[in-house]
Amino acid sequence: NRMEIKGTDYTKRKKDTVSIRLGTADDSFELHILPPTKGVHEGLVAVAGYIADAAMGKAEKSDLDLGDCLALVAAAMSNNTSLRVVTAEYLESIGFDLSDIGDFIGLYTYFVSELVDSKN
């Protein structure tokens, strides 16, 4: 009396991702980043708001902790299909700066908003 229940084959389920290239001209790789966890998403939204305020002169850029921002972006990037870990130190080593952080957050939040729209 053996029972077998067929579950979902998660290997066949196509995941929504956003693809980026990271690295240097000599050593680069592609990442397929998955949607963020709740904590990472909230952090990215907060940083995006802060960057927007700083750009409009409503906040001091010096108040923005670049290390914290890099850690947050690294956490988002580490949630990828190849399970490759990206660290804040690595991003710093390739010269990832505030404009790159703003660019990534813009792309990533657009990706997330498209996902939300497609589900509704």
CSV table of N, CA and C in Angstrom, one decimal:
chain,number,residue,atom,x,y,z
A,1,ASN,N,0.8,-1.2,0.0
A,1,ASN,CA,0.0,0.0,0.0
A,1,ASN,C,0.9,1.3,0.0
A,2,ARG,N,1.7,1.4,-1.0
A,2,ARG,CA,2.6,2.5,-1.0
A,2,ARG,C,1.9,3.6,-1.8
A,3,MET,N,1.9,4.8,-1.2
A,3,MET,CA,1.2,6.0,-1.8
A,3,MET,C,2.3,6.9,-2.3
A,4,GLU,N,2.1,7.5,-3.5
A,4,GLU,CA,3.0,8.5,-4.0
A,4,GLU,C,2.2,9.7,-4.5
A,5,ILE,N,2.6,10.8,-4.0
A,5,ILE,CA,1.9,12.1,-4.4
A,5,ILE,C,2.8,12.8,-5.3
A,6,LYS,N,2.3,13.2,-6.5
A,6,LYS,CA,3.1,13.9,-7.4
A,6,LYS,C,3.1,15.4,-7.0
A,7,GLY,N,4.2,16.0,-6.8
A,7,GLY,CA,4.3,17.4,-6.4
A,7,GLY,C,4.8,18.2,-7.7
A,8,THR,N,5.0,19.4,-7.5
A,8,THR,CA,5.5,20.3,-8.5
A,8,THR,C,6.9,20.0,-8.9
A,9,ASP,N,7.3,20.0,-10.2
A,9,ASP,CA,8.6,19.8,-10.6
A,9,ASP,C,9.2,21.2,-10.7
A,10,TYR,N,9.9,21.6,-9.7
A,10,TYR,CA,10.4,23.0,-9.6
A,10,TYR,C,11.6,23.2,-10.6
A,11,THR,N,12.2,22.2,-11.1
A,11,THR,CA,13.2,22.4,-12.1
A,11,THR,C,12.7,22.8,-13.5
A,12,LYS,N,11.4,22.5,-13.7
A,12,LYS,CA,10.8,22.9,-15.0
A,12,LYS,C,10.1,24.2,-14.9
A,13,ARG,N,9.9,24.8,-13.7
A,13,ARG,CA,9.2,26.0,-13.6
A,13,ARG,C,10.1,27.2,-14.0
A,14,LYS,N,9.7,28.0,-14.9
A,14,LYS,CA,10.5,29.1,-15.4
A,14,LYS,C,10.4,30.2,-14.4
A,15,LYS,N,11.5,30.7,-13.9
A,15,LYS,CA,11.6,31.8,-12.9
A,15,LYS,C,11.8,33.1,-13.6
A,16,ASP,N,11.1,34.1,-13.1
A,16,ASP,CA,11.4,35.5,-13.7
A,16,ASP,C,12.7,36.0,-13.1
A,17,THR,N,13.5,36.5,-14.0
A,17,THR,CA,14.8,37.0,-13.5
A,17,THR,C,15.1,38.3,-14.2
A,18,VAL,N,16.1,39.1,-13.7
A,18,VAL,CA,16.6,40.2,-14.4
A,18,VAL,C,18.1,39.9,-14.6
A,19,SER,N,18.6,40.1,-15.8
A,19,SER,CA,20.0,39.7,-16.1
A,19,SER,C,20.9,40.9,-16.1
A,20,ILE,N,22.1,40.8,-15.5
A,20,ILE,CA,23.1,41.8,-15.5
A,20,ILE,C,24.4,41.2,-15.7
A,21,ARG,N,25.4,42.0,-16.1
A,21,ARG,CA,26.8,41.5,-16.2
A,21,ARG,C,27.6,42.3,-15.1
A,22,LEU,N,28.5,41.6,-14.4
A,22,LEU,CA,29.3,42.2,-13.4
A,22,LEU,C,30.7,41.8,-13.7
A,23,GLY,N,31.6,42.6,-13.1
A,23,GLY,CA,33.0,42.2,-13.2
A,23,GLY,C,33.8,43.3,-13.9
A,24,THR,N,34.9,42.9,-14.5
A,24,THR,CA,35.8,43.9,-15.2
A,24,THR,C,35.8,43.4,-16.6
A,25,ALA,N,36.5,44.2,-17.5
A,25,ALA,CA,36.6,43.9,-18.9
A,25,ALA,C,37.2,42.5,-19.1
A,26,ASP,N,38.2,42.2,-18.2
A,26,ASP,CA,38.9,40.9,-18.3
A,26,ASP,C,38.2,39.7,-17.7
A,27,ASP,N,37.4,40.0,-16.7
A,27,ASP,CA,36.8,38.9,-15.9
A,27,ASP,C,35.4,39.3,-15.5
A,28,SER,N,34.4,39.0,-16.4
A,28,SER,CA,33.1,39.3,-16.1
A,28,SER,C,32.2,38.0,-16.2
A,29,PHE,N,31.0,38.2,-15.6
A,29,PHE,CA,30.1,37.0,-15.6
A,29,PHE,C,28.6,37.6,-15.6
A,30,GLU,N,27.7,36.8,-16.1
A,30,GLU,CA,26.3,37.2,-16.1
A,30,GLU,C,25.6,36.6,-14.9
A,31,LEU,N,24.7,37.4,-14.3
A,31,LEU,CA,23.9,37.0,-13.2
A,31,LEU,C,22.4,37.1,-13.6
A,32,HIS,N,21.6,36.1,-13.3
A,32,HIS,CA,20.2,36.1,-13.5
A,32,HIS,C,19.6,36.2,-12.1
A,33,ILE,N,19.2,37.4,-11.7
A,33,ILE,CA,18.8,37.7,-10.4
A,33,ILE,C,17.3,37.5,-10.2
A,34,LEU,N,16.9,36.8,-9.1
A,34,LEU,CA,15.5,36.5,-8.8
A,34,LEU,C,14.9,37.7,-8.1
A,35,PRO,N,13.6,37.6,-8.0
A,35,PRO,CA,12.9,38.7,-7.2
A,35,PRO,C,13.4,38.7,-5.8
A,36,PRO,N,13.4,39.9,-5.2
A,36,PRO,CA,14.0,40.1,-3.8
A,36,PRO,C,13.2,39.5,-2.7
A,37,THR,N,13.9,39.2,-1.6
A,37,THR,CA,13.2,38.8,-0.4
A,37,THR,C,12.5,40.1,0.1
A,38,LYS,N,11.6,40.0,1.1
A,38,LYS,CA,10.9,41.1,1.6
A,38,LYS,C,11.9,42.1,2.2
A,39,GLY,N,12.8,41.7,3.0
A,39,GLY,CA,13.8,42.5,3.7
A,39,GLY,C,14.6,43.3,2.7
A,40,VAL,N,15.1,42.6,1.7
A,40,VAL,CA,16.0,43.3,0.7
A,40,VAL,C,15.2,44.3,-0.1
A,41,HIS,N,13.9,43.9,-0.4
A,41,HIS,CA,13.1,44.9,-1.2
A,41,HIS,C,12.8,46.1,-0.4
A,42,GLU,N,12.5,46.0,0.9
A,42,GLU,CA,12.2,47.2,1.7
A,42,GLU,C,13.5,48.1,1.8
A,43,GLY,N,14.6,47.4,2.0
A,43,GLY,CA,15.9,48.2,2.1
A,43,GLY,C,16.2,48.9,0.8
A,44,LEU,N,16.0,48.3,-0.4
A,44,LEU,CA,16.2,48.9,-1.7
A,44,LEU,C,15.3,50.1,-1.9
A,45,VAL,N,14.0,49.9,-1.5
A,45,VAL,CA,13.1,51.0,-1.7
A,45,VAL,C,13.5,52.2,-0.8
A,46,ALA,N,14.0,51.9,0.4
A,46,ALA,CA,14.4,53.0,1.3
A,46,ALA,C,15.6,53.7,0.7
A,47,VAL,N,16.6,53.0,0.2
A,47,VAL,CA,17.8,53.6,-0.4
A,47,VAL,C,17.5,54.4,-1.7
A,48,ALA,N,16.6,53.8,-2.5
A,48,ALA,CA,16.1,54.5,-3.7
A,48,ALA,C,15.5,55.9,-3.4
A,49,GLY,N,14.7,55.9,-2.3
A,49,GLY,CA,14.1,57.2,-1.9
A,49,GLY,C,15.2,58.1,-1.4
A,50,TYR,N,16.1,57.6,-0.7
A,50,TYR,CA,17.2,58.5,-0.1
A,50,TYR,C,18.0,59.1,-1.3
A,51,ILE,N,18.4,58.2,-2.3
A,51,ILE,CA,19.2,58.7,-3.4
A,51,ILE,C,18.4,59.8,-4.2
A,52,ALA,N,17.1,59.6,-4.3
A,52,ALA,CA,16.2,60.6,-5.0
A,52,ALA,C,16.2,61.9,-4.2
A,53,ASP,N,16.1,61.8,-2.9
A,53,ASP,CA,16.1,63.0,-2.1
A,53,ASP,C,17.5,63.7,-2.2
A,54,ALA,N,18.6,62.9,-2.2
A,54,ALA,CA,19.9,63.5,-2.3
A,54,ALA,C,20.1,64.2,-3.6
A,55,ALA,N,19.5,63.6,-4.7
A,55,ALA,CA,19.7,64.2,-6.0
A,55,ALA,C,18.9,65.5,-6.1
A,56,MET,N,17.8,65.6,-5.3
A,56,MET,CA,17.0,66.8,-5.4
A,56,MET,C,17.4,67.8,-4.3
A,57,GLY,N,18.5,67.5,-3.6
A,57,GLY,CA,19.0,68.4,-2.6
A,57,GLY,C,18.3,68.4,-1.3
A,58,LYS,N,17.4,67.4,-1.1
A,58,LYS,CA,16.7,67.3,0.2
A,58,LYS,C,17.4,66.5,1.3
A,59,ALA,N,18.5,65.9,0.9
A,59,ALA,CA,19.3,65.2,1.9
A,59,ALA,C,20.8,65.3,1.6
A,60,GLU,N,21.6,65.1,2.5
A,60,GLU,CA,23.0,65.1,2.3
A,60,GLU,C,23.5,63.8,1.8
A,61,LYS,N,24.3,63.8,0.7
A,61,LYS,CA,24.8,62.6,0.1
A,61,LYS,C,25.8,61.9,1.2
A,62,SER,N,26.4,62.7,2.0
A,62,SER,CA,27.4,62.2,3.0
A,62,SER,C,26.7,61.4,4.0
A,63,ASP,N,25.3,61.6,4.2
A,63,ASP,CA,24.6,60.8,5.2
A,63,ASP,C,24.3,59.4,4.7
A,64,LEU,N,24.5,59.1,3.4
A,64,LEU,CA,24.2,57.8,2.8
A,64,LEU,C,25.4,56.9,3.1
A,65,ASP,N,25.3,55.8,3.8
A,65,ASP,CA,26.4,54.9,4.0
A,65,ASP,C,26.6,54.0,2.8
A,66,LEU,N,27.7,54.3,2.1
A,66,LEU,CA,28.0,53.5,0.9
A,66,LEU,C,28.1,52.0,1.2
A,67,GLY,N,28.8,51.7,2.3
A,67,GLY,CA,29.0,50.3,2.7
A,67,GLY,C,27.7,49.6,2.9
A,68,ASP,N,26.7,50.3,3.5
A,68,ASP,CA,25.4,49.7,3.8
A,68,ASP,C,24.7,49.5,2.4
A,69,CYS,N,24.8,50.5,1.5
A,69,CYS,CA,24.1,50.4,0.2
A,69,CYS,C,24.7,49.2,-0.6
A,70,LEU,N,26.1,49.1,-0.6
A,70,LEU,CA,26.7,48.0,-1.3
A,70,LEU,C,26.3,46.7,-0.7
A,71,ALA,N,26.2,46.6,0.6
A,71,ALA,CA,25.8,45.3,1.2
A,71,ALA,C,24.3,44.9,0.8
A,72,LEU,N,23.5,45.9,0.7
A,72,LEU,CA,22.1,45.7,0.3
A,72,LEU,C,22.0,45.2,-1.2
A,73,VAL,N,22.8,45.9,-2.1
A,73,VAL,CA,22.8,45.6,-3.5
A,73,VAL,C,23.4,44.2,-3.6
A,74,ALA,N,24.5,43.9,-2.9
A,74,ALA,CA,25.1,42.6,-2.9
A,74,ALA,C,24.1,41.5,-2.5
A,75,ALA,N,23.3,41.7,-1.5
A,75,ALA,CA,22.3,40.7,-1.0
A,75,ALA,C,21.3,40.5,-2.1
A,76,ALA,N,20.9,41.6,-2.8
A,76,ALA,CA,19.9,41.4,-3.9
A,76,ALA,C,20.5,40.6,-5.0
A,77,MET,N,21.8,40.9,-5.4
A,77,MET,CA,22.5,40.2,-6.5
A,77,MET,C,22.8,38.8,-6.2
A,78,SER,N,23.0,38.5,-4.9
A,78,SER,CA,23.3,37.1,-4.5
A,78,SER,C,22.1,36.2,-4.6
A,79,ASN,N,20.9,36.7,-4.7
A,79,ASN,CA,19.7,35.9,-4.9
A,79,ASN,C,19.6,35.6,-6.4
A,80,ASN,N,20.5,34.7,-6.9
A,80,ASN,CA,20.5,34.5,-8.3
A,80,ASN,C,20.4,33.0,-8.6
A,81,THR,N,20.1,32.7,-9.9
A,81,THR,CA,19.8,31.3,-10.3
A,81,THR,C,21.1,30.4,-10.2
A,82,SER,N,22.3,31.0,-10.2
A,82,SER,CA,23.5,30.2,-10.1
A,82,SER,C,24.0,30.1,-8.7
A,83,LEU,N,23.3,30.7,-7.8
A,83,LEU,CA,23.7,30.7,-6.4
A,83,LEU,C,25.0,31.3,-6.1
A,84,ARG,N,25.4,32.2,-7.0
A,84,ARG,CA,26.8,32.8,-6.8
A,84,ARG,C,26.6,34.0,-5.8
A,85,VAL,N,27.5,34.0,-4.8
A,85,VAL,CA,27.5,35.0,-3.8
A,85,VAL,C,28.2,36.2,-4.2
A,86,VAL,N,27.6,37.4,-4.1
A,86,VAL,CA,28.2,38.6,-4.4
A,86,VAL,C,28.4,39.4,-3.1
A,87,THR,N,29.5,39.9,-2.8
A,87,THR,CA,29.8,40.6,-1.6
A,87,THR,C,29.9,42.1,-1.8
A,88,ALA,N,29.7,42.9,-0.8
A,88,ALA,CA,29.9,44.3,-0.8
A,88,ALA,C,31.4,44.6,-1.2
A,89,GLU,N,32.3,43.8,-0.6
A,89,GLU,CA,33.7,44.0,-0.9
A,89,GLU,C,34.0,43.8,-2.3
A,90,TYR,N,33.4,42.8,-2.9
A,90,TYR,CA,33.6,42.5,-4.4
A,90,TYR,C,33.1,43.7,-5.2
A,91,LEU,N,31.9,44.2,-4.9
A,91,LEU,CA,31.4,45.4,-5.6
A,91,LEU,C,32.3,46.6,-5.5
A,92,GLU,N,32.8,46.8,-4.3
A,92,GLU,CA,33.7,47.9,-4.1
A,92,GLU,C,35.0,47.7,-4.9
A,93,SER,N,35.5,46.5,-5.0
A,93,SER,CA,36.7,46.2,-5.7
A,93,SER,C,36.6,46.4,-7.2
A,94,ILE,N,35.4,46.3,-7.8
A,94,ILE,CA,35.2,46.6,-9.2
A,94,ILE,C,34.8,48.0,-9.5
A,95,GLY,N,34.8,48.8,-8.4
A,95,GLY,CA,34.5,50.2,-8.6
A,95,GLY,C,33.0,50.6,-8.6
A,96,PHE,N,32.2,49.7,-8.0
A,96,PHE,CA,30.7,50.0,-8.0
A,96,PHE,C,30.5,51.2,-7.1
A,97,ASP,N,30.0,52.3,-7.7
A,97,ASP,CA,29.8,53.5,-6.9
A,97,ASP,C,28.3,53.9,-6.8
A,98,LEU,N,28.1,55.1,-6.2
A,98,LEU,CA,26.7,55.5,-5.9
A,98,LEU,C,25.8,55.6,-7.2
A,99,SER,N,26.4,56.0,-8.3
A,99,SER,CA,25.6,56.0,-9.6
A,99,SER,C,25.3,54.6,-10.0
A,100,ASP,N,26.2,53.7,-9.8
A,100,ASP,CA,25.9,52.3,-10.2
A,100,ASP,C,24.8,51.7,-9.3
A,101,ILE,N,24.9,52.1,-8.0
A,101,ILE,CA,23.9,51.6,-7.0
A,101,ILE,C,22.5,52.2,-7.5
A,102,GLY,N,22.5,53.5,-7.8
A,102,GLY,CA,21.2,54.1,-8.2
A,102,GLY,C,20.7,53.4,-9.5
A,103,ASP,N,21.6,53.1,-10.4
A,103,ASP,CA,21.2,52.5,-11.7
A,103,ASP,C,20.6,51.1,-11.4
A,104,PHE,N,21.3,50.3,-10.6
A,104,PHE,CA,20.9,48.9,-10.3
A,104,PHE,C,19.5,48.9,-9.6
A,105,ILE,N,19.4,49.8,-8.6
A,105,ILE,CA,18.1,49.9,-7.9
A,105,ILE,C,17.0,50.3,-8.8
A,106,GLY,N,17.2,51.2,-9.7
A,106,GLY,CA,16.2,51.6,-10.7
A,106,GLY,C,15.8,50.4,-11.6
A,107,LEU,N,16.8,49.7,-12.1
A,107,LEU,CA,16.5,48.5,-12.9
A,107,LEU,C,15.7,47.4,-12.1
A,108,TYR,N,16.2,47.2,-10.9
A,108,TYR,CA,15.6,46.1,-10.1
A,108,TYR,C,14.2,46.4,-9.6
A,109,THR,N,14.0,47.7,-9.2
A,109,THR,CA,12.6,48.0,-8.8
A,109,THR,C,11.7,48.0,-10.0
A,110,TYR,N,12.2,48.4,-11.2
A,110,TYR,CA,11.4,48.3,-12.4
A,110,TYR,C,11.0,46.8,-12.7
A,111,PHE,N,12.0,45.9,-12.5
A,111,PHE,CA,11.7,44.5,-12.7
A,111,PHE,C,10.7,44.0,-11.7
A,112,VAL,N,10.8,44.4,-10.5
A,112,VAL,CA,9.8,44.0,-9.4
A,112,VAL,C,8.4,44.5,-9.7
A,113,SER,N,8.3,45.8,-10.2
A,113,SER,CA,7.0,46.4,-10.5
A,113,SER,C,6.4,45.7,-11.7
A,114,GLU,N,7.2,45.3,-12.7
A,114,GLU,CA,6.7,44.6,-13.8
A,114,GLU,C,6.1,43.2,-13.4
A,115,LEU,N,6.8,42.6,-12.5
A,115,LEU,CA,6.3,41.3,-11.9
A,115,LEU,C,5.0,41.4,-11.3
A,116,VAL,N,4.9,42.5,-10.4
A,116,VAL,CA,3.6,42.7,-9.7
A,116,VAL,C,2.5,43.0,-10.7
A,117,ASP,N,2.8,43.8,-11.7
A,117,ASP,CA,1.8,44.2,-12.7
A,117,ASP,C,1.3,42.9,-13.5
A,118,SER,N,2.3,42.1,-13.8
A,118,SER,CA,1.9,40.9,-14.6
A,118,SER,C,1.1,39.9,-13.8
A,119,LYS,N,1.2,39.9,-12.5
A,119,LYS,CA,0.5,39.0,-11.7
A,119,LYS,C,-1.0,39.5,-11.4
A,120,ASN,N,-1.2,40.8,-11.7
A,120,ASN,CA,-2.6,41.3,-11.4
A,120,ASN,C,-3.4,41.3,-12.6
